[in-house]
Amino acid sequence: MEDENPSLPVRDGSVPRHVAIIMDGNGRWAAERGLPRYAGHYEGMRSVREAVEGAIDAGLEILTLFAFSTENWARPEDEVLALMALLKVYSEKEREELRQKGVEVHVLGDLTRIDDSTREAVELMKSRTQGGSKLRMNLMVSYSGRSDIIEAARELARRVGRGDLDPEEIDAPAFAETLSTRGLPDPDLLIRTSGEFRISNFMLWELAYAEIHVTPVLWPDFTRDDLFQALREFQLRNRRFGRISFC
Ligand code: IPE
Ligand code: IPE
Ligand code: MG
């Protein structure tokens, strides 16, 4: 979709409330340049900044970024260590700017697997940015869509076991309220970079009716204009939610 006025973030009309991004292609970006994989991860931090600023400019409410999956723990140890080190650097370096921009950071996933000093840096970024009202950013770290669903099922089963919940009361809203994303609207738009057409265990419940935008751009090359392009294309989609038309 060519844009007549690229300085305009999006067309008039509704912008999605919630955009989720699978930030993929860092390793390939580095390999193309003969660099080690971590160089791609490092460069990807700049793209996170672009996405956050673009999200604010476009007026999104929520930006959810898939930073590290539970499956990514199975990568070589040096890459895992580099990614955790980067998460710490990002949390320390960016937290003040995020606060000033009005970004409230949440980190969802199994943080028990993260080393203490990284977890402390992440917690500090979370607490310092509390109350930011321009954008909510969810960083998904050590996250697995299936694990989140399993954990919700366990929690509901525990409540039933205690006699606090009638199994008949378990419906879609009750289930959604038990996931780590409780309280958030589902993503309207999922963006995946690097041209891969898969969701890789990301937000399996929440993406039920998301529009999907796959771009060949590798994550370290992603700019706010790539975000705006995805938003403009989203605005032309006809979302039906299983009906014939939906207003
Ligand atoms: C995305 O880039 C970052 C993480 C998954 C942590 P990759 O590291 O998956 O890069 P590619 O897909 O190998 O190019
Ligand atoms: C998905 O990317 C996870 C993140 C972006 C954090 P992967 O590179 O891990 O996914 P696959 O292996 O290509 O499915
Ligand atoms: Mg990948």
Tab-separated table of N, CA, C and O in Angstrom, residues 97-165:
chain	number	residue	atom	x	y	z
A	97	GLU	N	13.793	7.254	29.905
A	97	GLU	CA	13.174	7.814	28.707
A	97	GLU	C	11.747	7.286	28.535
A	97	GLU	O	10.847	8.032	28.143
A	98	LEU	N	11.561	6.008	28.833
A	98	LEU	CA	10.213	5.438	28.744
A	98	LEU	C	9.280	6.164	29.710
A	98	LEU	O	8.144	6.503	29.373
A	99	ARG	N	9.785	6.419	30.912
A	99	ARG	CA	8.976	7.125	31.915
A	99	ARG	C	8.584	8.511	31.395
A	99	ARG	O	7.436	8.923	31.461
A	100	GLN	N	9.608	9.218	30.838
A	100	GLN	CA	9.332	10.574	30.342
A	100	GLN	C	8.337	10.573	29.188
A	100	GLN	O	7.569	11.527	29.025
A	101	LYS	N	8.370	9.517	28.410
A	101	LYS	CA	7.436	9.438	27.272
A	101	LYS	C	6.042	9.008	27.708
A	101	LYS	O	5.121	8.982	26.904
A	102	GLY	N	5.889	8.613	28.955
A	102	GLY	CA	4.582	8.165	29.438
A	102	GLY	C	4.272	6.726	29.082
A	102	GLY	O	3.107	6.347	28.939
A	103	VAL	N	5.330	5.908	28.969
A	103	VAL	CA	5.128	4.492	28.652
A	103	VAL	C	5.124	3.695	29.953
A	103	VAL	O	6.068	3.783	30.740
A	104	GLU	N	4.056	2.948	30.194
A	104	GLU	CA	4.003	2.069	31.359
A	104	GLU	C	4.408	0.666	30.908
A	104	GLU	O	3.743	0.071	30.065
A	105	VAL	N	5.515	0.184	31.462
A	105	VAL	CA	6.048	-1.106	31.023
A	105	VAL	C	5.547	-2.232	31.926
A	105	VAL	O	5.596	-2.124	33.158
A	106	HIS	N	5.069	-3.284	31.304
A	106	HIS	CA	4.726	-4.526	32.006
A	106	HIS	C	5.572	-5.630	31.401
A	106	HIS	O	5.858	-5.593	30.204
A	107	VAL	N	5.987	-6.569	32.205
A	107	VAL	CA	6.780	-7.682	31.683
A	107	VAL	C	6.039	-8.963	32.021
A	107	VAL	O	5.789	-9.252	33.199
A	108	LEU	N	5.641	-9.712	31.012
A	108	LEU	CA	4.857	-10.929	31.209
A	108	LEU	C	5.666	-12.144	30.763
A	108	LEU	O	6.342	-12.098	29.738
A	109	GLY	N	5.565	-13.202	31.533
A	109	GLY	CA	6.302	-14.432	31.226
A	109	GLY	C	6.837	-15.024	32.509
A	109	GLY	O	6.561	-14.519	33.608
A	110	ASP	N	7.592	-16.101	32.373
A	110	ASP	CA	8.118	-16.795	33.545
A	110	ASP	C	9.444	-16.176	33.974
A	110	ASP	O	10.520	-16.630	33.576
A	111	LEU	N	9.336	-15.130	34.796
A	111	LEU	CA	10.548	-14.398	35.186
A	111	LEU	C	11.380	-15.158	36.217
A	111	LEU	O	12.507	-14.753	36.512
A	112	THR	N	10.833	-16.267	36.741
A	112	THR	CA	11.628	-17.029	37.717
A	112	THR	C	12.867	-17.636	37.060
A	112	THR	O	13.830	-17.970	37.732
A	113	ARG	N	12.841	-17.772	35.748
A	113	ARG	CA	13.989	-18.389	35.061
A	113	ARG	C	15.092	-17.376	34.739
A	113	ARG	O	16.151	-17.740	34.229
A	114	ILE	N	14.827	-16.122	35.027
A	114	ILE	CA	15.789	-15.069	34.687
A	114	ILE	C	16.720	-14.811	35.872
A	114	ILE	O	16.301	-14.894	37.023
A	115	ASP	N	17.980	-14.520	35.600
A	115	ASP	CA	18.930	-14.324	36.699
A	115	ASP	C	18.542	-13.093	37.522
A	115	ASP	O	17.867	-12.183	37.043
A	116	ASP	N	18.996	-13.098	38.781
A	116	ASP	CA	18.539	-12.091	39.747
A	116	ASP	C	18.792	-10.654	39.294
A	116	ASP	O	17.918	-9.802	39.404
A	117	SER	N	20.002	-10.382	38.782
A	117	SER	CA	20.314	-8.978	38.489
A	117	SER	C	19.490	-8.485	37.296
A	117	SER	O	19.051	-7.325	37.275
A	118	THR	N	19.228	-9.351	36.330
A	118	THR	CA	18.378	-8.945	35.192
A	118	THR	C	16.952	-8.717	35.684
A	118	THR	O	16.297	-7.737	35.317
A	119	ARG	N	16.484	-9.646	36.550
A	119	ARG	CA	15.113	-9.502	37.061
A	119	ARG	C	14.953	-8.211	37.861
A	119	ARG	O	13.958	-7.510	37.747
A	120	GLU	N	15.981	-7.877	38.640
A	120	GLU	CA	15.907	-6.623	39.407
A	120	GLU	C	15.819	-5.414	38.481
A	120	GLU	O	15.057	-4.476	38.722
A	121	ALA	N	16.615	-5.433	37.415
A	121	ALA	CA	16.590	-4.309	36.456
A	121	ALA	C	15.225	-4.205	35.787
A	121	ALA	O	14.678	-3.104	35.611
A	122	VAL	N	14.652	-5.350	35.457
A	122	VAL	CA	13.332	-5.380	34.826
A	122	VAL	C	12.276	-4.850	35.805
A	122	VAL	O	11.414	-4.039	35.446
A	123	GLU	N	12.370	-5.308	37.073
A	123	GLU	CA	11.392	-4.865	38.082
A	123	GLU	C	11.472	-3.354	38.290
A	123	GLU	O	10.461	-2.678	38.453
A	124	LEU	N	12.705	-2.832	38.268
A	124	LEU	CA	12.877	-1.388	38.450
A	124	LEU	C	12.268	-0.624	37.272
A	124	LEU	O	11.604	0.402	37.457
A	125	MET	N	12.476	-1.132	36.069
A	125	MET	CA	11.863	-0.488	34.897
A	125	MET	C	10.344	-0.504	35.028
A	125	MET	O	9.681	0.490	34.740
A	126	LYS	N	9.805	-1.635	35.501
A	126	LYS	CA	8.354	-1.722	35.679
A	126	LYS	C	7.871	-0.700	36.696
A	126	LYS	O	6.930	0.054	36.450
A	127	SER	N	8.539	-0.677	37.854
A	127	SER	CA	8.023	0.203	38.923
A	127	SER	C	8.221	1.678	38.567
A	127	SER	O	7.340	2.494	38.829
A	128	ARG	N	9.353	2.016	37.953
A	128	ARG	CA	9.593	3.431	37.614
A	128	ARG	C	8.654	3.958	36.539
A	128	ARG	O	8.460	5.161	36.415
A	129	THR	N	8.128	3.060	35.719
A	129	THR	CA	7.263	3.537	34.625
A	129	THR	C	5.779	3.417	34.975
A	129	THR	O	4.926	3.765	34.148
A	130	GLN	N	5.482	2.921	36.191
A	130	GLN	CA	4.082	2.792	36.606
A	130	GLN	C	3.358	4.125	36.484
A	130	GLN	O	3.913	5.167	36.863
A	131	GLY	N	2.148	4.087	35.981
A	131	GLY	CA	1.353	5.313	35.891
A	131	GLY	C	1.495	6.012	34.547
A	131	GLY	O	0.760	6.969	34.268
A	132	GLY	N	2.435	5.567	33.707
A	132	GLY	CA	2.555	6.158	32.365
A	132	GLY	C	1.237	6.010	31.623
A	132	GLY	O	0.639	4.932	31.628
A	133	SER	N	0.764	7.104	31.028
A	133	SER	CA	-0.599	7.055	30.478
A	133	SER	C	-0.652	7.198	28.961
A	133	SER	O	-1.734	7.225	28.383
A	134	LYS	N	0.503	7.304	28.322
A	134	LYS	CA	0.476	7.446	26.853
A	134	LYS	C	0.384	6.088	26.157
A	134	LYS	O	-0.253	5.955	25.121
A	135	LEU	N	1.091	5.108	26.712
A	135	LEU	CA	1.148	3.801	26.065
A	135	LEU	C	1.446	2.746	27.119
A	135	LEU	O	2.290	2.963	27.995
A	136	ARG	N	0.763	1.620	27.018
A	136	ARG	CA	1.158	0.468	27.838
A	136	ARG	C	1.989	-0.447	26.946
A	136	ARG	O	1.535	-0.849	25.872
A	137	MET	N	3.197	-0.761	27.397
A	137	MET	CA	4.032	-1.696	26.645
A	137	MET	C	4.160	-2.987	27.439
A	137	MET	O	4.569	-2.967	28.597
A	138	ASN	N	3.815	-4.099	26.805
A	138	ASN	CA	4.024	-5.404	27.419
A	138	ASN	C	5.244	-6.039	26.771
A	138	ASN	O	5.255	-6.261	25.561
A	139	LEU	N	6.257	-6.304	27.571
A	139	LEU	CA	7.413	-7.051	27.069
A	139	LEU	C	7.194	-8.499	27.450
A	139	LEU	O	7.095	-8.827	28.630
A	140	MET	N	7.125	-9.369	26.462
A	140	MET	CA	6.897	-10.786	26.724
A	140	MET	C	8.254	-11.477	26.778
A	140	MET	O	8.952	-11.596	25.764
A	141	VAL	N	8.621	-11.907	27.975
A	141	VAL	CA	9.955	-12.470	28.205
A	141	VAL	C	9.798	-13.846	28.848
A	141	VAL	O	9.076	-13.982	29.845
A	142	SER	N	10.482	-14.838	28.301
A	142	SER	CA	10.321	-16.204	28.787
A	142	SER	C	8.835	-16.556	28.784
A	142	SER	O	8.293	-17.097	29.735
A	143	TYR	N	8.201	-16.215	27.685
A	143	TYR	CA	6.751	-16.350	27.546
A	143	TYR	C	6.417	-17.510	26.620
A	143	TYR	O	7.107	-17.740	25.621
A	144	SER	N	5.348	-18.203	26.958
A	144	SER	CA	4.816	-19.284	26.127
A	144	SER	C	3.298	-19.200	26.167
A	144	SER	O	2.702	-19.227	27.252
A	145	GLY	N	2.666	-19.094	25.028
A	145	GLY	CA	1.203	-19.041	24.988
A	145	GLY	C	0.580	-20.282	25.601
A	145	GLY	O	-0.383	-20.199	26.365
A	146	ARG	N	1.141	-21.452	25.285
A	146	ARG	CA	0.590	-22.693	25.834
A	146	ARG	C	0.746	-22.745	27.349
A	146	ARG	O	-0.170	-23.143	28.062
A	147	SER	N	1.923	-22.349	27.847
A	147	SER	CA	2.125	-22.383	29.306
A	147	SER	C	1.146	-21.452	30.010
A	147	SER	O	0.664	-21.763	31.107
A	148	ASP	N	0.876	-20.308	29.383
A	148	ASP	CA	-0.055	-19.363	29.993
A	148	ASP	C	-1.448	-19.992	30.096
A	148	ASP	O	-2.128	-19.870	31.124
A	149	ILE	N	-1.851	-20.698	29.046
A	149	ILE	CA	-3.161	-21.363	29.050
A	149	ILE	C	-3.169	-22.490	30.087
A	149	ILE	O	-4.134	-22.646	30.849
A	150	ILE	N	-2.084	-23.246	30.155
A	150	ILE	CA	-2.016	-24.348	31.135
A	150	ILE	C	-2.090	-23.784	32.554
A	150	ILE	O	-2.807	-24.309	33.415
A	151	GLU	N	-1.363	-22.706	32.792
A	151	GLU	CA	-1.366	-22.112	34.132
A	151	GLU	C	-2.767	-21.609	34.496
A	151	GLU	O	-3.220	-21.761	35.632
A	152	ALA	N	-3.467	-21.026	33.522
A	152	ALA	CA	-4.843	-20.560	33.767
A	152	ALA	C	-5.740	-21.749	34.100
A	152	ALA	O	-6.559	-21.691	35.026
A	153	ALA	N	-5.576	-22.858	33.355
A	153	ALA	CA	-6.394	-24.050	33.603
A	153	ALA	C	-6.131	-24.576	35.014
A	153	ALA	O	-7.070	-24.946	35.742
A	154	ARG	N	-4.860	-24.590	35.404
A	154	ARG	CA	-4.518	-25.048	36.770
A	154	ARG	C	-5.174	-24.168	37.825
A	154	ARG	O	-5.729	-24.660	38.812
A	155	GLU	N	-5.087	-22.857	37.601
A	155	GLU	CA	-5.636	-21.919	38.577
A	155	GLU	C	-7.151	-22.109	38.707
A	155	GLU	O	-7.691	-22.145	39.825
A	156	LEU	N	-7.837	-22.266	37.571
A	156	LEU	CA	-9.293	-22.476	37.616
A	156	LEU	C	-9.608	-23.801	38.317
A	156	LEU	O	-10.543	-23.879	39.117
A	157	ALA	N	-8.781	-24.825	38.026
A	157	ALA	CA	-9.005	-26.136	38.668
A	157	ALA	C	-8.819	-26.022	40.180
A	157	ALA	O	-9.572	-26.620	40.959
A	158	ARG	N	-7.809	-25.243	40.597
A	158	ARG	CA	-7.596	-25.057	42.044
A	158	ARG	C	-8.819	-24.403	42.682
A	158	ARG	O	-9.259	-24.804	43.764
A	159	ARG	N	-9.377	-23.392	41.994
A	159	ARG	CA	-10.548	-22.708	42.554
A	159	ARG	C	-11.737	-23.661	42.638
A	159	ARG	O	-12.491	-23.635	43.612
A	160	VAL	N	-11.902	-24.484	41.619
A	160	VAL	CA	-12.984	-25.473	41.650
A	160	VAL	C	-12.740	-26.433	42.807
A	160	VAL	O	-13.646	-26.736	43.596
A	161	GLY	N	-11.482	-26.873	42.958
A	161	GLY	CA	-11.130	-27.808	44.031
A	161	GLY	C	-11.431	-27.240	45.411
A	161	GLY	O	-11.831	-27.972	46.319
A	162	ARG	N	-11.218	-25.938	45.565
A	162	ARG	CA	-11.489	-25.300	46.865
A	162	ARG	C	-12.977	-25.049	47.080
A	162	ARG	O	-13.389	-24.577	48.135
A	163	GLY	N	-13.757	-25.256	46.029
A	163	GLY	CA	-15.194	-24.979	46.124
A	163	GLY	C	-15.524	-23.516	45.890
A	163	GLY	O	-16.649	-23.077	46.164
A	164	ASP	N	-14.547	-22.745	45.368
A	164	ASP	CA	-14.796	-21.319	45.131
A	164	ASP	C	-15.402	-21.053	43.756
A	164	ASP	O	-15.793	-19.923	43.452
A	165	LEU	N	-15.397	-22.050	42.895
A	165	LEU	CA	-15.832	-21.822	41.514
A	165	LEU	C	-16.622	-23.031	41.030
A	165	LEU	O	-16.208	-24.180	41.233
